[in-house]
CSV table of C-alpha atoms and ligand atoms in Angstrom, one decimal:
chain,number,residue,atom,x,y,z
N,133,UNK,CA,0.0,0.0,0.0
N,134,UNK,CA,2.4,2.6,0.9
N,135,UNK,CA,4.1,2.4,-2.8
N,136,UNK,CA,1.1,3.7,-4.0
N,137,UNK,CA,0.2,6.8,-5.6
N,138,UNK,CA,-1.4,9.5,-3.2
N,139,UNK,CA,-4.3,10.9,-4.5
N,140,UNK,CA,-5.3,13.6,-1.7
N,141,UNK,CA,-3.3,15.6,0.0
N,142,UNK,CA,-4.3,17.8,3.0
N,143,UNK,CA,-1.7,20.5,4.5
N,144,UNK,CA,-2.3,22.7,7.7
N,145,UNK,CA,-6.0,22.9,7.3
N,146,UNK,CA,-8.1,24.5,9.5
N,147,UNK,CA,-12.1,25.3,9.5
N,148,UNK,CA,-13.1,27.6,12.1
N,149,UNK,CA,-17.0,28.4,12.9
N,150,UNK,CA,-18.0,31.1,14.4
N,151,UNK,CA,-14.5,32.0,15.4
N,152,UNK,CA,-14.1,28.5,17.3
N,153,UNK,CA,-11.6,26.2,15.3
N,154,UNK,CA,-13.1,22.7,14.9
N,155,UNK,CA,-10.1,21.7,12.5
N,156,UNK,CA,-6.8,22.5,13.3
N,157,UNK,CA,-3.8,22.1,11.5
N,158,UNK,CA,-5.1,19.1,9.3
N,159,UNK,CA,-2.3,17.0,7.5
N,160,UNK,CA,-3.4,13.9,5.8
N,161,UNK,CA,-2.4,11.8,2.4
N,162,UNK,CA,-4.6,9.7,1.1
N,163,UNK,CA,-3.5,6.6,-0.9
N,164,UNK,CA,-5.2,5.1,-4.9
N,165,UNK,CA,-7.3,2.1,-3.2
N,166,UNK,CA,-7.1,2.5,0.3
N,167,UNK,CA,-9.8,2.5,2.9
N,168,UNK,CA,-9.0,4.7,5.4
N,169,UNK,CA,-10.9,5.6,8.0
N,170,UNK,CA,-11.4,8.7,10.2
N,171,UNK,CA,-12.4,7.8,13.8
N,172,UNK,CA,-12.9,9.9,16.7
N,173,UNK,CA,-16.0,10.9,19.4
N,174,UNK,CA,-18.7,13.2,18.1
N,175,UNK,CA,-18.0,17.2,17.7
N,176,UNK,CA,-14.0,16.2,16.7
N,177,UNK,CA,-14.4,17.4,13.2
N,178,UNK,CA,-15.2,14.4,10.9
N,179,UNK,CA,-17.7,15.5,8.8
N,180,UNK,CA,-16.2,18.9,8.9
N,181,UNK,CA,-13.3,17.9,7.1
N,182,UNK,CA,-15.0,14.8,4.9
N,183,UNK,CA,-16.9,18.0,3.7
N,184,UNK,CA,-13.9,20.1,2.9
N,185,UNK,CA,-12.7,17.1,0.4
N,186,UNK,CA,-16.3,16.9,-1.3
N,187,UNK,CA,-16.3,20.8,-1.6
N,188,UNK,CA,-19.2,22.0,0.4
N,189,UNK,CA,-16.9,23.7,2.9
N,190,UNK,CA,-13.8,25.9,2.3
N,191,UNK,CA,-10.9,25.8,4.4
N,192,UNK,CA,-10.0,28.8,6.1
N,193,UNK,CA,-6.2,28.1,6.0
N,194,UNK,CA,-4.2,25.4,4.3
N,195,UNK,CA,-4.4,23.3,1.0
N,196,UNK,CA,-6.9,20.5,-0.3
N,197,UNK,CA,-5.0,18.6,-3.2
N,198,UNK,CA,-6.7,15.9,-5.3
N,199,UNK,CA,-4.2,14.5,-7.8
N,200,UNK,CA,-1.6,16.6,-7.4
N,201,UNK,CA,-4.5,19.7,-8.0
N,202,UNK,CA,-5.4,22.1,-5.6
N,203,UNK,CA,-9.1,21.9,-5.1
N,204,UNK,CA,-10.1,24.9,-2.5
N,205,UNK,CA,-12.8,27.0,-4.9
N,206,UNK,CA,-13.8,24.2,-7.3
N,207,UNK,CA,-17.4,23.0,-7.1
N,208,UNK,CA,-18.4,19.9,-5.5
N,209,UNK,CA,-19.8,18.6,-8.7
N,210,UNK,CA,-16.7,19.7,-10.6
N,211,UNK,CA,-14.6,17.2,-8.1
N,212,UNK,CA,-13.9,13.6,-8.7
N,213,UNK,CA,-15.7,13.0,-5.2
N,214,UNK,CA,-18.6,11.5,-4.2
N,215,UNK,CA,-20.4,11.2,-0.6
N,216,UNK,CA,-22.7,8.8,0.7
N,217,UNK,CA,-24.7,10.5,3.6
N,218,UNK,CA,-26.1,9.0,7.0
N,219,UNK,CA,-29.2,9.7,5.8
N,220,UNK,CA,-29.3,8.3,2.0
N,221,UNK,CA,-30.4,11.5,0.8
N,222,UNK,CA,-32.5,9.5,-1.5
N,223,UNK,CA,-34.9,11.2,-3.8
N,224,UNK,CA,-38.3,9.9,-2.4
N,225,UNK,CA,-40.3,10.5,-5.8
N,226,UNK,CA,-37.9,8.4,-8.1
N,227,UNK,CA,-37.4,4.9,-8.5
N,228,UNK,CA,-34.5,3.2,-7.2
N,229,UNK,CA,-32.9,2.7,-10.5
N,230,UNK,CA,-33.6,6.5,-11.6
N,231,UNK,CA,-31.8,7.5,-8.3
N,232,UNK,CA,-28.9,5.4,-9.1
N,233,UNK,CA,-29.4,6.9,-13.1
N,234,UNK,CA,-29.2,10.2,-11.5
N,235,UNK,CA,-25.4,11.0,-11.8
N,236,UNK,CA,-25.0,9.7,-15.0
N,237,UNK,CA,-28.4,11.4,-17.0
N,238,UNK,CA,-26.9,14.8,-15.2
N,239,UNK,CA,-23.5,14.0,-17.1
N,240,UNK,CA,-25.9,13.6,-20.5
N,241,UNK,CA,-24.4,10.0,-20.9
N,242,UNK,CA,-26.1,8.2,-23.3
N,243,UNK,CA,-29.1,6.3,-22.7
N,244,UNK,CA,-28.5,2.9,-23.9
N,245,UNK,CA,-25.1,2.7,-21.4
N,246,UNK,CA,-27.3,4.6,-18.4
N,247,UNK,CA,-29.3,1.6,-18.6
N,248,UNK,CA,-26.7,-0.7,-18.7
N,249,UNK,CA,-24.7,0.6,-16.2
N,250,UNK,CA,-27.6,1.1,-13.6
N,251,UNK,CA,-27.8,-2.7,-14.4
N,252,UNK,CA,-24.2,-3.5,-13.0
N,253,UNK,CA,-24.5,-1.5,-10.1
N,254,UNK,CA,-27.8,-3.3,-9.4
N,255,UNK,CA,-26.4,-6.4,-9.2
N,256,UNK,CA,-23.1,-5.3,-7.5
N,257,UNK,CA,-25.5,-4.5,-4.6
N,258,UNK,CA,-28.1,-7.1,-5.0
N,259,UNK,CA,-30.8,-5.0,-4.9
N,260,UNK,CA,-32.3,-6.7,-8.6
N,261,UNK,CA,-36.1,-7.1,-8.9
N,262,UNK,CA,-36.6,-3.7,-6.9
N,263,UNK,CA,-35.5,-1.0,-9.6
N,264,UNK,CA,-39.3,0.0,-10.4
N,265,UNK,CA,-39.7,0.3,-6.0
N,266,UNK,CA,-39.8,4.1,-4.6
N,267,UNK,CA,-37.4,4.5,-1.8
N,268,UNK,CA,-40.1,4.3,0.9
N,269,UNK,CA,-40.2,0.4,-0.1
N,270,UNK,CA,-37.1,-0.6,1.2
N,271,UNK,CA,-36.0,-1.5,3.8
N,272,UNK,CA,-33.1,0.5,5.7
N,273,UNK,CA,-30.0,-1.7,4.7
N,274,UNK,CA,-31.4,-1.7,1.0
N,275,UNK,CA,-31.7,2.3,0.9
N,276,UNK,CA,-28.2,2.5,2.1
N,277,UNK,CA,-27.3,-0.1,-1.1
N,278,UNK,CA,-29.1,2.4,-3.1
N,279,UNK,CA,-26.9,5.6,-2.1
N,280,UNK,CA,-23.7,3.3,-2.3
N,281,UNK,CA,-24.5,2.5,-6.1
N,282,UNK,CA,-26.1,5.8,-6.4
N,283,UNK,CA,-22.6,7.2,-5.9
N,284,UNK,CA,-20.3,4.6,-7.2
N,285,UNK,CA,-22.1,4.7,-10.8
N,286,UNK,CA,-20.1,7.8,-11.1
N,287,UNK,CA,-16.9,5.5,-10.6
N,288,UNK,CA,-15.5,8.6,-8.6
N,289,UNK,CA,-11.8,8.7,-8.0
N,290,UNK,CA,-12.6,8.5,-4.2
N,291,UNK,CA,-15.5,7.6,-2.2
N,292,UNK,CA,-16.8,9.4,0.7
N,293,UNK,CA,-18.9,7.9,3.6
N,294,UNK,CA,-19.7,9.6,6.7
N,295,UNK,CA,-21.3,7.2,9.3
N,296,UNK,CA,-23.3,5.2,6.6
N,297,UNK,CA,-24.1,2.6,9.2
N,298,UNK,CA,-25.2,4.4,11.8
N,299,UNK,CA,-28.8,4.1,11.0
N,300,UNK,CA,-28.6,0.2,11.1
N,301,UNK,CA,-29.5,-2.2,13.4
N,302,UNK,CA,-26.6,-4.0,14.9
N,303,UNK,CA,-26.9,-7.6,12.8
N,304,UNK,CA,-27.4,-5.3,9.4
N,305,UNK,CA,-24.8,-3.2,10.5
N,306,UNK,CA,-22.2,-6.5,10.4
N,307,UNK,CA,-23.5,-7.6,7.6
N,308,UNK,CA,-23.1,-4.4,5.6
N,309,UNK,CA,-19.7,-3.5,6.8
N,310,UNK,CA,-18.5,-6.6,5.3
N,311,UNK,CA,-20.3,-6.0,2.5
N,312,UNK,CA,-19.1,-2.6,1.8
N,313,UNK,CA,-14.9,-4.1,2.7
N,314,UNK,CA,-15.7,-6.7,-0.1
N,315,UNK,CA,-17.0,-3.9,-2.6
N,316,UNK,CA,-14.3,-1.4,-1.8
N,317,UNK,CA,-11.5,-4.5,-2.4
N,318,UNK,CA,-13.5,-5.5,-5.9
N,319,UNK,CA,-14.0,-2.0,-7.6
N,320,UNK,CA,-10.1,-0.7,-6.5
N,321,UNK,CA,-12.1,2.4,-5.3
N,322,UNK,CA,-10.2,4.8,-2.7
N,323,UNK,CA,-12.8,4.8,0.4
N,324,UNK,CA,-12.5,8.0,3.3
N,325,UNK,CA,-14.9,6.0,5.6
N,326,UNK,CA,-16.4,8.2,8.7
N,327,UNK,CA,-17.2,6.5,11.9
N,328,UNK,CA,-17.0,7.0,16.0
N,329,UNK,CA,-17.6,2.8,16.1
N,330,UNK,CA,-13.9,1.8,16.5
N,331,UNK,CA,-14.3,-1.7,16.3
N,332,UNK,CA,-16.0,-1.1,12.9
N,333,UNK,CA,-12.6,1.2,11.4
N,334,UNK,CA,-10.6,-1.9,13.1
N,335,UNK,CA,-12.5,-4.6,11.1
N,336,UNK,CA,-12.8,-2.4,7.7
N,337,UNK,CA,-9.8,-0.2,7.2
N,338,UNK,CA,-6.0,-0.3,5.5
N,339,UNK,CA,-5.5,2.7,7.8
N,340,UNK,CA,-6.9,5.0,10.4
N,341,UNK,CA,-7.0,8.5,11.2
N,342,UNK,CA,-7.6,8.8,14.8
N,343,UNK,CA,-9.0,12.2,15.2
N,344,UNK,CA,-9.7,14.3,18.6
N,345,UNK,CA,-10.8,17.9,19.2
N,346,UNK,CA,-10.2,18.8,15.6
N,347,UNK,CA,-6.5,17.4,15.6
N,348,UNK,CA,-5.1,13.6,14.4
N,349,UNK,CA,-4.0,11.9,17.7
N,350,UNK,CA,-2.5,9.2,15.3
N,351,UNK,CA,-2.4,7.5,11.8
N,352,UNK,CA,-1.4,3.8,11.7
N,353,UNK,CA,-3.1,0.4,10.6
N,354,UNK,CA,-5.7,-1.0,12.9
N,355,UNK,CA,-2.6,-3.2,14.2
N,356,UNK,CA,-0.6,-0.3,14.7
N,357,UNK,CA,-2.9,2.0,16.4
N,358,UNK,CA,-4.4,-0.9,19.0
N,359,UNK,CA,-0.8,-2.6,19.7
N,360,UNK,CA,1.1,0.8,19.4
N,361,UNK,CA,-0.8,3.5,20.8
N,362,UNK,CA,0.8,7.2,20.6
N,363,UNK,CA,-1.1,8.6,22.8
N,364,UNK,CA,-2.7,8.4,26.0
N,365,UNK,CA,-6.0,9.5,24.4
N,366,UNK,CA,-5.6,6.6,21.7
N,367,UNK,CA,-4.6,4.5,24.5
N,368,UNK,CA,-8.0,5.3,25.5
N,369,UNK,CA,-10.5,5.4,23.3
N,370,UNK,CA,-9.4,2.3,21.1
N,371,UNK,CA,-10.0,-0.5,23.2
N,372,UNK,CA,-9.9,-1.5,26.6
N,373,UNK,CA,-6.4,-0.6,28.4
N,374,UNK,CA,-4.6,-0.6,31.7
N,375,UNK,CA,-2.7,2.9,32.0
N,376,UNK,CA,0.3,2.6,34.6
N,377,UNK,CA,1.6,6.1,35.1
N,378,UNK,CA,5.4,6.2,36.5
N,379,UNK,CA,9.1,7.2,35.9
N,380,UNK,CA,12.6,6.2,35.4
N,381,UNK,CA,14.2,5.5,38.4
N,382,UNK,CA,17.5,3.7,37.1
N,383,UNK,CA,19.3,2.9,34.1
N,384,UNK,CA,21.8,0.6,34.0
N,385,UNK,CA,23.3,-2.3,31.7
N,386,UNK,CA,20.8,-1.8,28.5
N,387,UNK,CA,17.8,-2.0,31.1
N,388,UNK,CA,15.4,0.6,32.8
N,389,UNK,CA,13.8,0.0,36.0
N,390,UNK,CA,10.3,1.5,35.4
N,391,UNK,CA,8.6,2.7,39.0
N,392,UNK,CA,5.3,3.3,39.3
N,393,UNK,CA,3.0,4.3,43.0
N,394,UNK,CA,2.5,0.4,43.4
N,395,UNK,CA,5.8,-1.1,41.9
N,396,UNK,CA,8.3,-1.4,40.0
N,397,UNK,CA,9.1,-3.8,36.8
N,398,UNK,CA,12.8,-3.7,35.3
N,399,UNK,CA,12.6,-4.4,31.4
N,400,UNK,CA,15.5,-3.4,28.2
N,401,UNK,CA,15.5,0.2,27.7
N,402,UNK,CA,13.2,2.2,26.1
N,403,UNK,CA,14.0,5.7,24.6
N,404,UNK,CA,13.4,7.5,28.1
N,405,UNK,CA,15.8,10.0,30.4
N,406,UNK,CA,16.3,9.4,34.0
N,407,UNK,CA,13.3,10.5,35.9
N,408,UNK,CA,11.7,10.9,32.9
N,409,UNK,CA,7.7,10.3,33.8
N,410,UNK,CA,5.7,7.8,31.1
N,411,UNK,CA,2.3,6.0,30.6
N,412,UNK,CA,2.3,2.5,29.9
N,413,UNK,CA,-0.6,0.7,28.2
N,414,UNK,CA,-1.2,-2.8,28.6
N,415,UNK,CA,-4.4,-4.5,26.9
N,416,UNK,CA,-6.3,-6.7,29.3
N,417,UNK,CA,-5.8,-9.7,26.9
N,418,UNK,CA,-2.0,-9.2,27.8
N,419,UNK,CA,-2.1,-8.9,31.4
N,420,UNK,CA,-1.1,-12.6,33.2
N,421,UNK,CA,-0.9,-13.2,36.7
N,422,UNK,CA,1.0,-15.7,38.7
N,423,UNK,CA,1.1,-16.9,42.3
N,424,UNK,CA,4.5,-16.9,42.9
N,425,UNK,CA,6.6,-13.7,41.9
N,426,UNK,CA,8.0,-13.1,38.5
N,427,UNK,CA,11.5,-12.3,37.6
N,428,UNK,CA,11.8,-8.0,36.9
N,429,UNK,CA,8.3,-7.6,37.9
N,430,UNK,CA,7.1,-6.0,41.3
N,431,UNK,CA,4.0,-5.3,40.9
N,432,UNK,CA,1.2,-7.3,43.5
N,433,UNK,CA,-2.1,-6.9,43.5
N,434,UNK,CA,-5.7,-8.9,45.0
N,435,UNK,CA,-8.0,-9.7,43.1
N,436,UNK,CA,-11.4,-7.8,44.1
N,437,UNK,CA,-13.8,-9.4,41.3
N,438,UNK,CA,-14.5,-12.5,38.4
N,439,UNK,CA,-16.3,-12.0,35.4
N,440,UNK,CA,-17.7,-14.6,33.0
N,441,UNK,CA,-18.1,-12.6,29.8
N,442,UNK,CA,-18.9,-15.6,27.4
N,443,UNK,CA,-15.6,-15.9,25.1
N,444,UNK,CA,-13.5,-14.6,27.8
N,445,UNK,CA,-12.7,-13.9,31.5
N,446,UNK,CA,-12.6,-11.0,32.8
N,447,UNK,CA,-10.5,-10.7,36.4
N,448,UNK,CA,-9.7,-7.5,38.0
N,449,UNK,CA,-6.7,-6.9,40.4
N,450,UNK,CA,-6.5,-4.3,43.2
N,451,UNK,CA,-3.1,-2.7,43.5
N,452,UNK,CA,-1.6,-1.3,46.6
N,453,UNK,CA,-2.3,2.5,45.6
N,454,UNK,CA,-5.8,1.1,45.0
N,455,UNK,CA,-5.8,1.5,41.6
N,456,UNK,CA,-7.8,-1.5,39.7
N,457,UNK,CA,-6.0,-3.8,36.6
N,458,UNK,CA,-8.1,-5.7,34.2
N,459,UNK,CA,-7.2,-9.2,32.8
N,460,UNK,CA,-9.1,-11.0,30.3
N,461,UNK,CA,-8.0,-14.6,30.1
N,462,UNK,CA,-9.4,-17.3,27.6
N,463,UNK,CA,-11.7,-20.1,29.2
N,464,UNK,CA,-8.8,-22.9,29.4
N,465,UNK,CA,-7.1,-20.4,31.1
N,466,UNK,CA,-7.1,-21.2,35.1
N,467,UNK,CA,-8.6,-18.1,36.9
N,468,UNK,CA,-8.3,-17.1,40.5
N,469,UNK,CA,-10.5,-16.8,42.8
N,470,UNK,CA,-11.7,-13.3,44.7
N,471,UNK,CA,-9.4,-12.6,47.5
N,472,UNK,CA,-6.4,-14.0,46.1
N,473,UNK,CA,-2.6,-12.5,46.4
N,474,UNK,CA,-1.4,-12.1,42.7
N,475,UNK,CA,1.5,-11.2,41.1
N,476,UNK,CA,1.0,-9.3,38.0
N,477,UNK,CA,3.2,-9.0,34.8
N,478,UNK,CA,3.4,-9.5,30.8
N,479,UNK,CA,5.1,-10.1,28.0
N,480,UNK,CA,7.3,-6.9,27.2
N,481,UNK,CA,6.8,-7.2,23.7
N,482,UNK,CA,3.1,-6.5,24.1
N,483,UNK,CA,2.8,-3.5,26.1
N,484,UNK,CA,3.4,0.2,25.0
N,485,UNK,CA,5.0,3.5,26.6
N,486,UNK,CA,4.1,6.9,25.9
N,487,UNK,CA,6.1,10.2,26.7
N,488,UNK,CA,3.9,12.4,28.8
N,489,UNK,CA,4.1,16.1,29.4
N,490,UNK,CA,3.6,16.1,33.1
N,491,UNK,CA,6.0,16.5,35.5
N,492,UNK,CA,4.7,15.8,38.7
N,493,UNK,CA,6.2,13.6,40.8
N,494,UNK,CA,4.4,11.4,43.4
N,495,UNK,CA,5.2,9.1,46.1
N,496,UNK,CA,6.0,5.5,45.3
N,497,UNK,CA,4.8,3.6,48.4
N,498,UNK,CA,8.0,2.4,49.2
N,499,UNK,CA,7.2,0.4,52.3
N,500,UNK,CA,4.8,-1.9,50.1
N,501,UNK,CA,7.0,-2.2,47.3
N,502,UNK,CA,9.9,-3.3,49.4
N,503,UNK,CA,8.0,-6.0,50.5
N,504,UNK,CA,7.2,-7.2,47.1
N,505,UNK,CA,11.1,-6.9,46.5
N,506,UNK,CA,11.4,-9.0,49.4
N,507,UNK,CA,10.6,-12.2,48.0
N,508,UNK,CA,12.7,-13.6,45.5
N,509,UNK,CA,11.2,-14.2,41.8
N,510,UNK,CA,10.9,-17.6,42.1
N,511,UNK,CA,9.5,-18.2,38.3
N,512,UNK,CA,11.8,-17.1,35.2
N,513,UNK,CA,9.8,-14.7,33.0
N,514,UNK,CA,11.2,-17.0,30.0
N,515,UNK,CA,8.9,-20.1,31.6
N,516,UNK,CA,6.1,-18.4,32.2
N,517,UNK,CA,6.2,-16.4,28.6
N,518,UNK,CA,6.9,-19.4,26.8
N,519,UNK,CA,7.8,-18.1,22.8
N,520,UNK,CA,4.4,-17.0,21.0
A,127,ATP,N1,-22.1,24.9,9.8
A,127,ATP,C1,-21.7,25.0,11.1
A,127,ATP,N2,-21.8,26.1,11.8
A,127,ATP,C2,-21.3,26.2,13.1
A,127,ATP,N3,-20.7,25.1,13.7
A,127,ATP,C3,-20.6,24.0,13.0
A,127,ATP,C4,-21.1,23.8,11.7
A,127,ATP,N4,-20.8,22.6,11.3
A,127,ATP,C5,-20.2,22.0,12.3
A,127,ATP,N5,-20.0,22.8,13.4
A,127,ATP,C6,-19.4,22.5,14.6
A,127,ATP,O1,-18.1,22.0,14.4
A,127,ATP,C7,-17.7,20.9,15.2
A,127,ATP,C8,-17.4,19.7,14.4
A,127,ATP,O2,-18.5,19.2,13.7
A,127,ATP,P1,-18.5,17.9,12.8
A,127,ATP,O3,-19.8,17.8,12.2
A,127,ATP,O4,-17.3,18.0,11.9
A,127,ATP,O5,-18.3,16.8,13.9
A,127,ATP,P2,-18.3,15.2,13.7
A,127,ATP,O6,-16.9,14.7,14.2
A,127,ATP,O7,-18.7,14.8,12.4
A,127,ATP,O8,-19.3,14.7,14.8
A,127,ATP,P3,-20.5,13.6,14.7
A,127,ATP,O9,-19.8,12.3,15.1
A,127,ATP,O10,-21.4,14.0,15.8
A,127,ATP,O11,-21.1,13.6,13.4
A,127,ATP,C9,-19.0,20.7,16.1
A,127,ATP,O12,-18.7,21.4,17.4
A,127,ATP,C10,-20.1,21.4,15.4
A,127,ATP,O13,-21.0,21.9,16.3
A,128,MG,MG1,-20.4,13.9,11.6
């Protein structure tokens, strides 16, 4: 993917409303045939700038490129670009086949390859037998088919589609997303997919755009952005994670000891100072537990509750600063029971750290962590992290 051509190109862009800036300092490429997704909560901008790239809004600052031409001032309809709304945007008085004819008899294309054309994107989204049906005869997934071949009949350069889902019920909503993957991967189309769902841009997307407060957080593949995290916020709001704040308290022979309010775990370096203060994200699914201490981890904890969540189980573990870890394990996986002393730690390789602005130190509470340090690792972290 990343040898391919890029076919929009966003630099510095901002939109401000009524003097409040609801996207700031925009810069995103856009590869030929990538789906990329912009995620983020509702109010961050996503529709703002999806409608920037069709043409109905105008930047205040910065450049909108598509294929190498700048776009700011051209006409929606003179753009290569075309949206699929939330809503369909169907019109209610034409048939379904005359609403996916509309883009074409605007273009004066010639009727004999209208109709054949409006045949092909019929049966692309299986909606044949229903071309003489108004809009208000279909059902909700079937009106969304409609706006998708509505806009795709235009074979536009890039395809844009803010929260088409949303309307859906959960099982259509499933169904459609892998629908929509299967189209985008068959027509080659570029896709700028919209959504605040992130396990739908997980499932669907070569890349996402995390987006927050009008600003990208991070860009990555799903992989990227839910194993490698750049931010706290990311951390956050993809996924389920445990955030361990804490600093460098020693660096010594290619290893860091990493100290946190309710212990300690001493792991190879990582690009951090002395004293320097960090997050670290570990996903539930990574978090293991062990009766007996493990070798360079400190960290004990009781665990305060056991959930049976169906595919998994979900433990939580009470530190000494009172703050609560949460582990999911698979069924075969031996739990333990409420109340018992656990020592908690994971496999390096799947955890992440990210630089944080604060400085404030707190107070490790030495007295407990000592007493962790106490007793001896008994278990290597090599046998209880046998190689995955
Ligand atoms: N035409 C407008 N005039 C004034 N404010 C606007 C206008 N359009 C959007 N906004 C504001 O800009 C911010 C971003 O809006 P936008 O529609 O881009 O958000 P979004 O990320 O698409 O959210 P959602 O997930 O709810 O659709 C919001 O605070 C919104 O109220
Ligand atoms: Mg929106």
């Amino acid at each position: 993917m990343e040898d391919k051509k890029i076919i929009v190109r966003l630099r510095g862009v901002v939109k401000r409303f009524d003097g409040d800036v609801v996207v700031n300092h925009l810069d995103l490429d856009i590869r030929e045939g990538e789906f990329l997704t912009v995620l983020g909560p509702s109010g961050c901008g996503k529709t703002t700038t999806l409608r920037m790239l069709a043409g109905f809004e105008t930047p205040d600052e910065g450049t909108v490129e598509l294929e190498g031409k700048d776009v700011v001032g051209i006409p929606p309809n003179e753009r290569d670009v075309n949206t699929v709304f939330q809503n369909y945007a169907l019109f209610p008085h034409m048939t379904i086949e005359d609403n996916i004819a509309f883009g074409l008899v605007e273009k004066k294309v010639p009727k004999k390859e209208i109709r054949e054309r409006v045949q092909e994107m019929v049966k692309l989204v299986r909606l044949e037998g229903m071309e003489k049906r108004k809009p208000s005869q279909l059902s909700g997934g079937q009106k969304q088919r409609v706006a998708i071949a509505r806009a795709l009949i235009n074979n536009p350069k890039i395809l844009l589609l803010d929260e088409p889902l949303g309307a859906l019920d959960l099982k259509l909503r499933k169904q459609m997303q892998q629908e929509l993957k299967y189209l985008q991967k068959k027509l080659g189309i570029t896709f700028l997919y919209v959504t605040h769902d992130q396990e739908e841009a997980l499932l669907m997307s070569d890349r996402i755009v995390v987006m927050h407060d009008g600003r990208v957080e991070q860009i990555g593949t799903p992989e990227e952005v839910y194993n490698h995290p750049k931010t706290k916020y990311v951390a956050e709001f993809i996924g389920a994670s445990n955030l361990l704040e804490g600093y460098v308290t020693e660096i010594e022979g290619g290893r860091m000891t990493f100290s946190f309010e309710f212990g300690k775990i001493n792991l190879k370096s990582r690009g951090f100072k002395m004293e320097e203060m960090f997050y670290l994200c570990v996903r539930p699914e990574n978090l293991r537990m062990s009766q007996c201490p493990v070798e360079h981890f400190h960290i004990r904890g009781r665990v305060t509750e056991v959930v049976f969540a169906g595919s998994v189980n979900r433990t939580f573990v009470r530190l000494v600063n009172g703050q609560v870890l949460r582990a999911e394990s698979q069924p075969d996986v031996e739990i333990y029971p409420v109340g018992t002393l656990v020592y908690v730690y994971w496999n390096p390789d799947k955890c992440s750290f990210l630089h944080t602005q604060e400085d404030q130190i707190y107070d490790v509470i030495e007295e407990e962590i000592d007493k962790t340090l106490e007793e001896e690792a008994n278990v290597s972290i090599d046998d209880v992290l046998p190689s995955e």
